[in-house]
């Protein structure tokens, strides 16, 4: 599959202060890449670096993907905003349709198909803030998918999910990679990273390791990344 993103000896940060250094990696279509590491290790910064949400202080970041779907944590959103699940998914088409423009019949069909793909057709008209945490996360996944992305980036997509929602999102990641879509998953759950992704990038304010999940999540690697909390991280994989 083709290369979607390339970092070469990149340092990323905010206000000229580096948050992540020594980053050299490629993201390919058809690949599921887990971003793991301690809090503040640079997982979110790496994803922001792809969409221009932080500064590239040195090195290079080349983004060849033209359609990128973002799945934020639902806990970061305003749940009082009066929008339906359908309206949230439709927001994923703004870049294509343009602000203030009516979506056409094809786009409406794509919105319905995206909700069906995450098994939420029966919740289409429900207010987003009244849905369960797992259902909200699935709506956000549908919003990312409706634009037919080449790359999907998910920030802690499994946090607090019920088992059905977890299974649906896990299955979608497998389907997306089988269709040639690249997927980046930022997660604290190392066992899920191992089970869902083929590659892992271990970060601790720097690139610690990159490679197949079994190699990148080896105990000696996690010890370097997590320091004094390594035992807990290693135990999560046993």
Tab-separated table of C-alpha atoms in Angstrom:
chain	number	residue	atom	x	y	z
A	1	UNK	CA	0.000	0.000	0.000
A	2	UNK	CA	1.118	3.579	-0.577
A	3	UNK	CA	2.758	5.833	1.968
A	4	UNK	CA	0.366	8.317	3.578
A	5	UNK	CA	2.586	10.170	6.059
A	6	UNK	CA	6.334	10.420	6.542
A	7	UNK	CA	8.227	11.899	9.502
A	8	UNK	CA	11.997	12.296	9.151
A	9	UNK	CA	13.989	13.207	12.273
A	10	UNK	CA	11.109	15.477	13.244
A	11	UNK	CA	10.769	17.483	16.432
A	12	UNK	CA	7.217	18.616	17.190
A	13	UNK	CA	6.119	21.093	19.811
A	14	UNK	CA	4.229	24.161	20.925
A	15	UNK	CA	5.513	27.715	21.230
A	16	UNK	CA	8.973	26.573	20.135
A	17	UNK	CA	9.112	24.102	23.048
A	18	UNK	CA	9.610	20.510	21.846
A	19	UNK	CA	7.116	17.899	23.015
A	20	UNK	CA	8.312	15.031	20.816
A	21	UNK	CA	11.744	14.569	19.255
A	22	UNK	CA	13.671	12.135	17.087
A	23	UNK	CA	10.582	11.046	15.184
A	24	UNK	CA	11.255	9.046	12.038
A	25	UNK	CA	8.429	6.852	10.763
A	26	UNK	CA	6.180	6.175	7.798
A	27	UNK	CA	2.457	5.454	7.876
A	28	UNK	CA	1.102	3.293	5.061
A	29	UNK	CA	-2.322	2.481	3.713
A	30	UNK	CA	-3.598	-0.880	4.902
A	31	UNK	CA	-1.641	-0.576	8.152
A	32	UNK	CA	-2.985	-0.215	11.700
A	33	UNK	CA	-0.410	1.618	13.823
A	34	UNK	CA	-0.763	1.872	17.609
A	35	UNK	CA	0.667	4.884	19.430
A	36	UNK	CA	1.508	3.918	23.005
A	37	UNK	CA	3.536	5.340	25.861
A	38	UNK	CA	3.157	7.190	29.156
A	39	UNK	CA	0.957	10.243	29.643
A	40	UNK	CA	2.548	13.273	28.028
A	41	UNK	CA	4.722	11.048	25.868
A	42	UNK	CA	3.677	12.643	22.585
A	43	UNK	CA	0.881	10.455	21.231
A	44	UNK	CA	-1.555	13.308	20.660
A	45	UNK	CA	1.258	15.580	19.486
A	46	UNK	CA	2.186	13.101	16.752
A	47	UNK	CA	-1.380	13.087	15.438
A	48	UNK	CA	-1.546	16.869	15.620
A	49	UNK	CA	1.660	17.023	13.628
A	50	UNK	CA	-0.110	15.291	10.754
A	51	UNK	CA	-2.941	17.835	10.586
A	52	UNK	CA	-0.966	20.987	11.389
A	53	UNK	CA	-2.051	21.213	15.022
A	54	UNK	CA	1.455	21.794	16.360
A	55	UNK	CA	4.759	23.217	15.186
A	56	UNK	CA	7.365	21.248	13.258
A	57	UNK	CA	10.477	22.585	15.007
A	58	UNK	CA	12.994	20.600	12.977
A	59	UNK	CA	13.114	17.756	10.491
A	60	UNK	CA	10.279	17.161	8.070
A	61	UNK	CA	6.673	15.974	8.041
A	62	UNK	CA	5.258	15.007	4.653
A	63	UNK	CA	1.543	14.259	4.427
A	64	UNK	CA	0.463	12.611	1.191
A	65	UNK	CA	-3.022	11.626	2.361
A	66	UNK	CA	-5.567	14.192	1.193
A	67	UNK	CA	-8.564	12.847	3.141
A	68	UNK	CA	-7.995	12.295	6.850
A	69	UNK	CA	-10.680	11.259	9.327
A	70	UNK	CA	-10.271	12.250	12.978
A	71	UNK	CA	-11.945	10.460	15.893
A	72	UNK	CA	-11.507	12.526	19.080
A	73	UNK	CA	-12.366	11.378	22.566
A	74	UNK	CA	-16.093	11.896	23.067
A	75	UNK	CA	-15.388	13.097	26.623
A	76	UNK	CA	-13.769	16.210	25.122
A	77	UNK	CA	-17.001	17.318	23.430
A	78	UNK	CA	-19.852	19.559	24.590
A	79	UNK	CA	-22.699	17.128	25.194
A	80	UNK	CA	-25.244	19.917	25.713
A	81	UNK	CA	-25.053	21.047	22.086
A	82	UNK	CA	-28.452	20.171	20.532
A	83	UNK	CA	-27.474	18.040	17.544
A	84	UNK	CA	-28.612	14.588	16.474
A	85	UNK	CA	-26.386	11.648	15.637
A	86	UNK	CA	-27.164	12.236	11.953
A	87	UNK	CA	-26.119	15.882	12.207
A	88	UNK	CA	-22.833	14.968	13.886
A	89	UNK	CA	-22.001	12.488	11.128
A	90	UNK	CA	-22.979	15.053	8.482
A	91	UNK	CA	-20.310	17.381	9.909
A	92	UNK	CA	-17.767	14.994	8.429
A	93	UNK	CA	-18.832	16.200	4.978
A	94	UNK	CA	-18.274	19.929	5.570
A	95	UNK	CA	-14.890	19.959	3.843
A	96	UNK	CA	-16.443	18.306	0.800
A	97	UNK	CA	-19.776	20.129	0.690
A	98	UNK	CA	-18.686	23.516	2.020
A	99	UNK	CA	-20.046	25.558	4.918
A	100	UNK	CA	-23.708	26.484	4.712
A	101	UNK	CA	-24.424	24.342	1.678
A	102	UNK	CA	-27.087	21.684	1.466
A	103	UNK	CA	-25.863	18.143	1.230
A	104	UNK	CA	-27.099	16.204	-1.759
A	105	UNK	CA	-28.878	12.855	-1.915
A	106	UNK	CA	-25.623	10.937	-2.346
A	107	UNK	CA	-24.199	12.538	0.784
A	108	UNK	CA	-27.338	11.779	2.789
A	109	UNK	CA	-27.043	8.168	1.694
A	110	UNK	CA	-23.414	8.117	2.822
A	111	UNK	CA	-24.393	9.484	6.236
A	112	UNK	CA	-27.006	6.743	6.617
A	113	UNK	CA	-24.515	4.102	5.488
A	114	UNK	CA	-21.915	5.341	7.976
A	115	UNK	CA	-24.390	5.092	10.848
A	116	UNK	CA	-25.406	1.637	9.696
A	117	UNK	CA	-21.750	0.617	9.603
A	118	UNK	CA	-21.429	1.379	13.326
A	119	UNK	CA	-24.809	-0.262	14.038
A	120	UNK	CA	-26.573	2.964	15.023
A	121	UNK	CA	-29.244	3.376	12.355
A	122	UNK	CA	-31.888	3.158	15.068
A	123	UNK	CA	-30.269	6.083	16.923
A	124	UNK	CA	-29.930	8.390	13.909
A	125	UNK	CA	-32.427	10.980	15.161
A	126	UNK	CA	-31.394	10.792	18.812
A	127	UNK	CA	-29.658	13.751	20.392
A	128	UNK	CA	-25.921	13.095	20.536
A	129	UNK	CA	-25.580	14.053	24.207
A	130	UNK	CA	-28.222	11.521	25.298
A	131	UNK	CA	-26.416	8.541	23.786
A	132	UNK	CA	-24.242	6.234	25.869
A	133	UNK	CA	-20.493	6.778	25.865
A	134	UNK	CA	-19.977	3.832	23.553
A	135	UNK	CA	-22.672	5.023	21.161
A	136	UNK	CA	-21.188	8.531	21.060
A	137	UNK	CA	-17.795	7.106	20.219
A	138	UNK	CA	-19.318	5.092	17.397
A	139	UNK	CA	-21.031	8.229	16.034
A	140	UNK	CA	-17.630	9.945	15.956
A	141	UNK	CA	-16.184	6.983	14.080
A	142	UNK	CA	-19.046	7.249	11.575
A	143	UNK	CA	-18.301	10.971	11.169
A	144	UNK	CA	-14.701	10.114	10.292
A	145	UNK	CA	-15.719	7.406	7.827
A	146	UNK	CA	-18.358	9.374	5.915
A	147	UNK	CA	-15.713	11.394	4.054
A	148	UNK	CA	-14.134	8.193	2.668
A	149	UNK	CA	-10.734	8.867	4.253
A	150	UNK	CA	-7.376	7.473	3.225
A	151	UNK	CA	-6.184	7.759	6.832
A	152	UNK	CA	-8.187	7.521	10.062
A	153	UNK	CA	-6.718	8.728	13.366
A	154	UNK	CA	-8.385	7.645	16.616
A	155	UNK	CA	-7.551	9.210	19.989
A	156	UNK	CA	-8.197	6.710	22.801
A	157	UNK	CA	-11.179	5.181	20.965
A	158	UNK	CA	-11.664	2.364	23.493
A	159	UNK	CA	-11.837	4.431	26.692
A	160	UNK	CA	-14.870	3.473	28.756
A	161	UNK	CA	-16.516	1.493	25.967
A	162	UNK	CA	-19.072	-1.237	26.496
A	163	UNK	CA	-18.212	-4.619	24.973
A	164	UNK	CA	-20.494	-4.263	21.893
A	165	UNK	CA	-19.010	-0.871	20.999
A	166	UNK	CA	-15.487	-2.162	21.499
A	167	UNK	CA	-16.170	-5.129	19.223
A	168	UNK	CA	-17.696	-2.906	16.530
A	169	UNK	CA	-14.752	-0.486	16.493
A	170	UNK	CA	-12.230	-3.337	16.554
A	171	UNK	CA	-13.976	-4.919	13.573
A	172	UNK	CA	-14.063	-1.603	11.722
A	173	UNK	CA	-10.310	-1.154	12.123
A	174	UNK	CA	-9.785	-4.586	10.563
A	175	UNK	CA	-12.191	-3.758	7.722
A	176	UNK	CA	-10.546	-0.398	7.048
A	177	UNK	CA	-7.051	-1.821	6.785
A	178	UNK	CA	-8.334	-4.621	4.554
A	179	UNK	CA	-9.708	-1.887	2.269
A	180	UNK	CA	-6.306	-0.170	2.143
A	181	UNK	CA	-7.059	2.608	4.621
A	182	UNK	CA	-4.344	3.577	7.090
A	183	UNK	CA	-5.362	3.677	10.763
A	184	UNK	CA	-3.538	5.298	13.684
A	185	UNK	CA	-4.807	4.389	17.161
A	186	UNK	CA	-3.587	6.268	20.231
A	187	UNK	CA	-4.260	4.118	23.283
A	188	UNK	CA	-3.213	3.411	26.851
A	189	UNK	CA	-4.542	-0.148	26.534
A	190	UNK	CA	-1.494	-2.152	25.500
A	191	UNK	CA	-3.382	-5.428	25.179
A	192	UNK	CA	-5.814	-3.839	22.723
A	193	UNK	CA	-2.924	-2.259	20.848
A	194	UNK	CA	-1.398	-5.693	20.463
A	195	UNK	CA	-4.662	-7.339	19.423
A	196	UNK	CA	-5.926	-4.644	17.035
A	197	UNK	CA	-2.798	-3.221	15.390
A	198	UNK	CA	-0.020	-4.782	13.345
A	199	UNK	CA	2.567	-2.096	14.143
A	200	UNK	CA	3.314	-0.072	17.267
A	201	UNK	CA	5.103	3.203	17.870
A	202	UNK	CA	6.308	3.623	21.463
A	203	UNK	CA	6.742	7.243	22.552
A	204	UNK	CA	8.162	8.881	25.676
A	205	UNK	CA	8.714	12.456	24.464
A	206	UNK	CA	10.919	10.769	21.870
A	207	UNK	CA	10.657	7.775	19.586
A	208	UNK	CA	11.549	4.771	21.753
A	209	UNK	CA	10.632	1.949	19.375
A	210	UNK	CA	8.803	1.278	16.134
A	211	UNK	CA	7.962	-2.049	14.550
A	212	UNK	CA	5.713	-5.115	14.712
A	213	UNK	CA	3.649	-5.046	17.898
A	214	UNK	CA	5.296	-8.090	19.477
A	215	UNK	CA	8.720	-6.479	19.098
A	216	UNK	CA	7.777	-2.894	19.929
A	217	UNK	CA	5.850	-3.948	23.047
A	218	UNK	CA	8.575	-6.230	24.386
A	219	UNK	CA	9.244	-5.848	28.157
A	220	UNK	CA	12.682	-4.298	27.683
A	221	UNK	CA	11.211	-1.658	25.364
A	222	UNK	CA	8.379	-0.830	27.756
A	223	UNK	CA	10.900	-0.499	30.589
A	224	UNK	CA	12.696	2.232	28.643
A	225	UNK	CA	9.462	4.045	27.840
A	226	UNK	CA	7.557	3.777	31.109
A	227	UNK	CA	10.382	3.870	33.644
A	228	UNK	CA	9.146	3.274	37.196
A	229	UNK	CA	5.646	2.358	35.986
A	230	UNK	CA	6.911	-0.260	33.533
A	231	UNK	CA	5.825	-3.217	35.669
A	232	UNK	CA	2.192	-2.129	35.433
A	233	UNK	CA	2.458	-1.681	31.666
A	234	UNK	CA	4.103	-5.079	31.226
A	235	UNK	CA	1.491	-6.766	33.436
A	236	UNK	CA	-1.258	-5.419	31.174
A	237	UNK	CA	0.096	-7.602	28.371
A	238	UNK	CA	0.282	-10.828	30.343
